[in-house]
Coordinates of C-alpha atoms in Angstrom, one line a residue:
M1 CA 44.8 -157.4 8.0
N2 CA 41.4 -156.8 6.3
G3 CA 38.6 -154.6 7.8
H4 CA 36.6 -157.6 9.2
K5 CA 39.6 -158.9 11.2
V6 CA 40.3 -155.4 12.6
I7 CA 36.7 -155.0 13.7
L8 CA 36.8 -158.5 15.3
L9 CA 40.0 -157.7 17.1
C10 CA 38.6 -154.5 18.4
L11 CA 35.5 -156.2 19.7
L12 CA 37.6 -158.9 21.5
L13 CA 39.7 -156.2 23.1
L14 CA 36.6 -154.3 24.2
L15 CA 35.1 -157.4 25.8
L16 CA 38.3 -158.1 27.7
S17 CA 38.6 -154.5 28.8
T18 CA 35.0 -154.4 30.2
A19 CA 35.1 -157.8 31.9
A20 CA 33.4 -157.6 35.3
H21 CA 35.4 -157.8 38.5
A22 CA 34.1 -158.8 41.9
R23 CA 33.5 -155.5 43.7
I24 CA 33.2 -153.9 47.1
V25 CA 30.8 -151.0 47.9
F26 CA 31.9 -148.9 50.9
S27 CA 31.3 -145.5 52.6
S28 CA 34.2 -143.1 52.7
K29 CA 35.5 -139.6 52.0
R30 CA 37.8 -139.1 49.1
E31 CA 39.4 -135.8 47.9
G32 CA 37.0 -133.9 50.1
V33 CA 33.9 -135.7 48.8
Q34 CA 32.1 -138.0 51.3
G35 CA 29.7 -140.6 50.0
I36 CA 29.4 -144.1 48.6
Y37 CA 32.2 -145.6 46.6
V38 CA 32.9 -148.8 44.8
M39 CA 36.2 -150.6 43.9
N40 CA 37.4 -153.8 42.5
D41 CA 38.0 -156.3 45.3
D42 CA 41.8 -156.0 44.9
G43 CA 41.5 -152.3 46.0
S44 CA 41.9 -150.9 42.5
N45 CA 39.6 -148.5 40.6
Q46 CA 38.0 -146.7 43.5
T47 CA 35.0 -144.8 42.1
L48 CA 32.6 -142.4 43.6
L49 CA 28.9 -143.4 43.1
R50 CA 26.9 -141.0 45.2
E51 CA 27.9 -137.9 47.0
S52 CA 26.5 -137.0 50.4
P53 CA 23.4 -134.8 49.9
G54 CA 23.8 -131.1 50.8
G55 CA 21.6 -129.0 53.0
I56 CA 20.4 -130.5 56.3
K57 CA 21.2 -134.0 55.4
K58 CA 25.0 -133.8 55.3
M59 CA 25.7 -137.2 56.9
I60 CA 27.6 -139.8 54.8
P61 CA 25.1 -142.2 53.2
F62 CA 26.0 -145.6 54.4
P63 CA 25.8 -148.5 51.9
Y64 CA 24.4 -151.7 53.3
C65 CA 24.5 -154.3 50.6
W66 CA 24.2 -155.2 46.9
S67 CA 21.0 -156.7 45.7
P68 CA 21.4 -160.4 44.9
D69 CA 21.5 -159.8 41.2
G70 CA 24.1 -157.0 41.6
K71 CA 22.0 -154.4 39.9
Q72 CA 21.1 -152.3 42.9
I73 CA 22.6 -151.0 46.2
L74 CA 20.7 -150.5 49.4
F75 CA 21.9 -147.6 51.5
Q76 CA 20.8 -145.4 54.4
S77 CA 20.7 -141.7 54.6
F78 CA 18.0 -140.6 57.1
G79 CA 15.9 -143.5 55.6
L80 CA 16.3 -146.5 53.4
S81 CA 17.0 -145.9 49.7
L82 CA 18.0 -147.8 46.6
M83 CA 20.1 -146.9 43.6
N84 CA 21.3 -148.7 40.6
A85 CA 24.8 -150.2 40.7
D86 CA 26.2 -147.4 38.7
G87 CA 24.8 -144.7 41.1
T88 CA 21.8 -143.7 39.0
N89 CA 18.1 -143.9 39.7
V90 CA 18.2 -143.0 43.4
R91 CA 14.9 -143.5 45.1
E92 CA 13.9 -143.4 48.7
L93 CA 11.9 -146.4 50.0
I94 CA 11.0 -145.1 53.5
D95 CA 11.8 -142.1 55.6
D96 CA 13.1 -142.7 59.1
D97 CA 10.2 -140.6 60.5
G98 CA 12.4 -139.0 63.1
G99 CA 13.7 -142.3 64.3
T100 CA 16.8 -144.5 63.5
I101 CA 16.8 -147.1 60.8
G102 CA 19.5 -149.7 61.2
T103 CA 21.2 -152.1 58.9
G104 CA 19.2 -153.8 56.2
S105 CA 19.6 -156.7 53.8
F106 CA 17.8 -158.2 50.8
S107 CA 15.8 -161.4 50.8
P108 CA 17.5 -164.0 48.5
D109 CA 15.0 -163.3 45.7
G110 CA 15.6 -159.6 45.9
H111 CA 12.0 -158.7 46.5
S112 CA 12.1 -157.7 50.1
I113 CA 14.4 -156.0 52.7
V114 CA 14.7 -156.7 56.4
F115 CA 15.9 -154.0 58.7
D116 CA 15.6 -152.7 62.3
W117 CA 13.9 -149.4 63.2
I118 CA 13.7 -147.3 66.3
V119 CA 10.9 -144.7 66.3
Q120 CA 10.2 -142.1 69.0
K121 CA 6.8 -140.5 69.1
N122 CA 4.7 -138.9 71.8
N123 CA 7.5 -139.6 74.4
K124 CA 7.3 -143.3 73.6
T125 CA 10.0 -145.4 72.0
K126 CA 9.1 -148.2 69.6
Y127 CA 11.6 -150.6 68.2
G128 CA 11.5 -153.8 66.2
I129 CA 12.4 -155.7 63.0
Y130 CA 10.5 -155.0 59.8
V131 CA 10.3 -156.5 56.3
L132 CA 9.6 -154.1 53.4
N133 CA 8.3 -155.3 50.0
I134 CA 10.3 -153.3 47.5
K135 CA 7.6 -153.2 44.8
T136 CA 4.5 -152.4 46.8
L137 CA 6.3 -150.6 49.7
K138 CA 4.1 -152.6 52.1
M139 CA 5.8 -153.0 55.4
E140 CA 5.3 -155.7 58.1
E141 CA 6.7 -155.7 61.7
I142 CA 7.9 -159.3 62.2
A143 CA 9.5 -158.8 65.7
S144 CA 8.3 -156.1 68.1
Q145 CA 10.1 -154.5 71.0
I146 CA 13.4 -156.0 70.0
M147 CA 16.5 -153.8 70.3
A148 CA 18.1 -155.3 67.2
G149 CA 20.8 -154.4 64.7
N150 CA 22.7 -155.8 61.7
C151 CA 19.9 -158.0 60.3
D152 CA 21.0 -160.4 57.6
W153 CA 18.8 -162.8 55.6
S154 CA 20.1 -166.4 55.1
P155 CA 20.8 -167.4 51.5
D156 CA 18.1 -170.1 51.6
G157 CA 15.5 -167.4 52.8
K158 CA 14.5 -169.4 55.9
H159 CA 16.2 -167.4 58.7
I160 CA 17.3 -164.0 59.8
I161 CA 20.2 -163.3 62.1
F162 CA 20.8 -160.1 64.1
S163 CA 22.6 -158.8 67.2
E164 CA 20.5 -157.9 70.2
W165 CA 21.4 -156.5 73.6
R166 CA 18.3 -155.2 75.4
T167 CA 17.8 -158.3 77.7
H168 CA 21.5 -158.7 78.5
G169 CA 22.6 -155.4 80.0
V170 CA 26.1 -154.4 78.8
H171 CA 26.5 -157.6 76.8
T172 CA 25.2 -158.4 73.3
T173 CA 25.1 -161.5 71.3
I174 CA 23.9 -163.0 68.0
W175 CA 20.3 -164.1 67.6
I176 CA 18.4 -166.1 65.0
M177 CA 14.8 -166.4 64.0
D178 CA 12.6 -167.7 61.2
A179 CA 12.1 -165.4 58.3
D180 CA 8.6 -164.6 59.5
G181 CA 9.9 -163.6 63.0
R182 CA 8.9 -166.8 64.8
N183 CA 11.1 -169.1 66.9
R184 CA 13.4 -166.3 68.0
R185 CA 16.3 -167.5 70.1
P186 CA 20.0 -166.7 70.8
L187 CA 22.3 -168.3 68.3
I188 CA 25.2 -168.0 70.7
P189 CA 24.4 -167.7 74.5
A190 CA 25.1 -164.3 76.0
P191 CA 27.5 -164.1 78.9
A192 CA 26.2 -163.7 82.4
V193 CA 25.4 -160.1 83.3
G194 CA 27.9 -158.5 85.7
G195 CA 31.6 -158.9 86.3
E196 CA 34.5 -156.9 85.0
F197 CA 34.4 -157.9 81.4
W198 CA 32.0 -156.6 78.7
I199 CA 31.4 -158.6 75.6
H200 CA 29.7 -157.2 72.5
R201 CA 29.0 -159.5 69.5
S202 CA 27.7 -157.8 66.4
K203 CA 27.7 -157.5 62.6
P204 CA 26.7 -161.1 61.8
R205 CA 26.9 -162.1 58.1
W206 CA 25.9 -165.4 56.5
S207 CA 28.5 -167.1 54.3
P208 CA 27.5 -167.4 50.6
D209 CA 26.6 -171.1 51.1
G210 CA 24.6 -170.4 54.3
K211 CA 26.7 -172.9 56.3
Q212 CA 28.6 -170.4 58.4
I213 CA 28.3 -167.0 60.1
V214 CA 31.0 -164.4 60.6
F215 CA 30.7 -161.8 63.3
L216 CA 32.7 -159.3 65.3
Q217 CA 33.4 -159.7 69.1
K218 CA 34.6 -156.7 71.1
E219 CA 35.7 -157.1 74.6
W220 CA 36.3 -154.5 77.3
K221 CA 37.6 -154.7 80.9
T222 CA 36.5 -152.4 83.7
V223 CA 39.7 -151.0 85.2
H224 CA 40.8 -148.1 87.4
V225 CA 42.2 -145.1 85.5
P226 CA 45.5 -144.0 87.1
N227 CA 45.4 -140.5 88.7
E228 CA 41.6 -140.3 88.1
P229 CA 38.8 -141.1 90.6
R230 CA 36.9 -143.3 88.2
E231 CA 36.6 -146.6 86.6
G232 CA 35.8 -147.3 83.0
P233 CA 35.7 -149.8 80.2
F234 CA 39.0 -150.2 78.3
F235 CA 39.9 -152.2 75.3
K236 CA 40.7 -155.9 76.0
A237 CA 40.4 -157.5 72.6
F238 CA 38.7 -157.2 69.2
R239 CA 38.1 -160.6 67.7
Y240 CA 36.8 -161.8 64.3
M241 CA 34.8 -165.0 64.8
I242 CA 33.2 -167.7 62.7
C243 CA 30.6 -170.2 63.8
D244 CA 28.4 -172.9 62.1
R245 CA 24.9 -171.9 61.2
N246 CA 23.6 -173.6 64.4
G247 CA 26.0 -171.5 66.6
E248 CA 28.4 -174.3 67.3
N249 CA 32.1 -174.8 66.4
I250 CA 33.0 -171.2 67.2
R251 CA 36.6 -170.3 66.2
Q252 CA 38.6 -167.1 66.0
L253 CA 40.3 -165.9 62.9
Q254 CA 44.0 -165.0 63.0
I255 CA 43.5 -161.2 62.8
P256 CA 45.4 -159.1 65.3
E257 CA 43.2 -158.4 68.4
D258 CA 44.3 -154.7 68.4
Q259 CA 42.4 -154.0 65.1
E260 CA 38.9 -152.7 66.0
G261 CA 36.5 -154.1 63.4
I262 CA 33.9 -151.6 62.0
S263 CA 32.3 -153.8 59.3
V264 CA 32.8 -157.3 58.0
D265 CA 31.7 -159.5 55.1
W266 CA 32.6 -162.7 53.2
M267 CA 34.5 -162.5 49.9
D268 CA 35.9 -164.9 47.3
D269 CA 32.8 -167.1 47.7
G270 CA 33.7 -167.8 51.3
K271 CA 37.5 -168.3 51.0
S272 CA 38.3 -164.9 52.4
I273 CA 36.9 -162.3 54.8
V274 CA 36.8 -158.5 54.0
F275 CA 36.7 -156.1 56.8
S276 CA 37.2 -152.5 57.7
A277 CA 39.2 -151.8 60.9
C278 CA 41.4 -149.2 62.7
A279 CA 44.0 -149.5 65.4
A280 CA 42.4 -149.9 68.8
I281 CA 43.3 -148.0 72.0
P282 CA 45.6 -150.1 74.3
L283 CA 44.4 -151.3 77.6
N284 CA 44.6 -148.8 80.6
R285 CA 45.4 -145.9 78.3
A286 CA 43.9 -142.6 79.2
L287 CA 43.1 -140.5 76.1
P288 CA 44.5 -137.0 75.8
G289 CA 42.1 -134.2 75.1
D290 CA 43.3 -133.8 71.5
F291 CA 43.4 -137.5 70.7
E292 CA 42.1 -138.5 67.3
F293 CA 41.0 -142.0 66.5
P294 CA 43.0 -143.5 63.6
P295 CA 40.9 -143.8 60.4
P296 CA 39.6 -147.3 59.5
N297 CA 40.7 -148.9 56.2
I298 CA 39.7 -152.0 54.3
Y299 CA 41.5 -155.3 54.5
K300 CA 41.2 -158.8 53.1
Y301 CA 41.9 -161.9 55.2
H302 CA 42.5 -165.2 53.4
R303 CA 41.2 -168.0 55.6
Q304 CA 43.5 -170.8 54.5
T305 CA 46.8 -168.9 54.4
H306 CA 45.9 -166.3 57.1
V307 CA 47.5 -163.6 54.9
I308 CA 46.1 -160.1 55.5
T309 CA 46.1 -157.8 52.5
R310 CA 45.5 -154.1 52.8
L311 CA 43.0 -152.9 50.2
T312 CA 42.8 -149.2 51.0
N313 CA 45.2 -146.8 52.6
H314 CA 43.6 -143.4 53.0
P315 CA 42.4 -141.1 55.8
G316 CA 38.9 -141.2 54.4
H317 CA 37.4 -143.4 57.1
D318 CA 36.4 -146.4 55.1
K319 CA 33.6 -147.9 57.1
T320 CA 30.5 -149.9 56.0
L321 CA 31.2 -152.3 53.2
D322 CA 29.7 -155.2 51.1
W323 CA 31.3 -157.6 48.6
I324 CA 29.7 -159.1 45.6
S325 CA 30.9 -161.8 43.2
D326 CA 31.6 -161.1 39.6
D327 CA 29.3 -164.0 38.7
V328 CA 26.3 -161.7 39.0
L329 CA 27.8 -158.4 37.9
P330 CA 27.0 -156.9 34.4
V331 CA 29.8 -157.3 31.9
T332 CA 29.6 -153.7 30.6
P333 CA 29.7 -151.3 33.6
R334 CA 29.0 -147.6 32.9
D335 CA 32.0 -145.3 32.8
K336 CA 32.5 -143.4 36.1
K337 CA 35.0 -140.9 37.5
K338 CA 38.0 -143.0 38.6
V339 CA 39.9 -141.7 41.7
T340 CA 43.4 -140.8 40.6
W341 CA 45.1 -142.7 43.4
G342 CA 42.8 -145.7 42.9
V343 CA 45.5 -148.4 42.6
L344 CA 46.8 -148.9 46.1
K345 CA 49.8 -150.7 47.4
Q346 CA 49.0 -154.2 48.8

């Protein structure tokens, strides 16, 4: 084999070895290091991108989403920040100003971010939904005095969905509005206030084609605790739901109702759902003083076969997550530190 053929073969092998894979970004703690991690969407090659900062800000930075082009990751750590997909070039967009910044997502063109924000100043609480221009850092409040969460921009750029509870007491539901904040209304009607059941709908996410929405639905029941002079909410069911973009045709996925959902997203271009969950507490069970909640892990649910595949199996508390297709990922990712136990049993 002559030199040219050897070089050509090496180049082909290099291209194959660096081919992109669909990826999941998630928050966790691995080998004592808490921070933001990425992995291939089969659970392999778990990689640390950013450690939690030291000093006062020791909280785990929570990743929210990939940018539409897959080149950046939006995350929260006492403010909204961006970093490159390889963990470099970290920059803070806005500080939380002593308040609480909630989940954000990119506009389809990647130029803006929508998020919810609660600010407390001078003994007053202000909360609303904001849009931030990434280039100019100009911010606009598009919905005021809305106790919102989990904002997500539609793929066509026309609508924003979010969960909101302030006007419905203990219940929450999914809302939708135009991208400029107008025409705000419930996508799914909230249950009537009162009664023994509590329903909390949250974490809505648009499907890649914008035709469907997945969300989590947690249900509690007010019951009397044996041998204790009190009543309290206890787990009834945790459901994983899908509806059409108009809020109709609601159906439940075949995921066990004792798996408490923490975060959820679409994957495989809508063919599957990826979610983080942990075993829930059974109904009517009083918790012992030394009880520890089981750590959440990440799972894949295939919509056609209903097969559930476990992607992570670690006590690191895998929570917030976001999936991105390999269609938009760079072909030559930078080398990073691979976690030694990265390939997990399915």
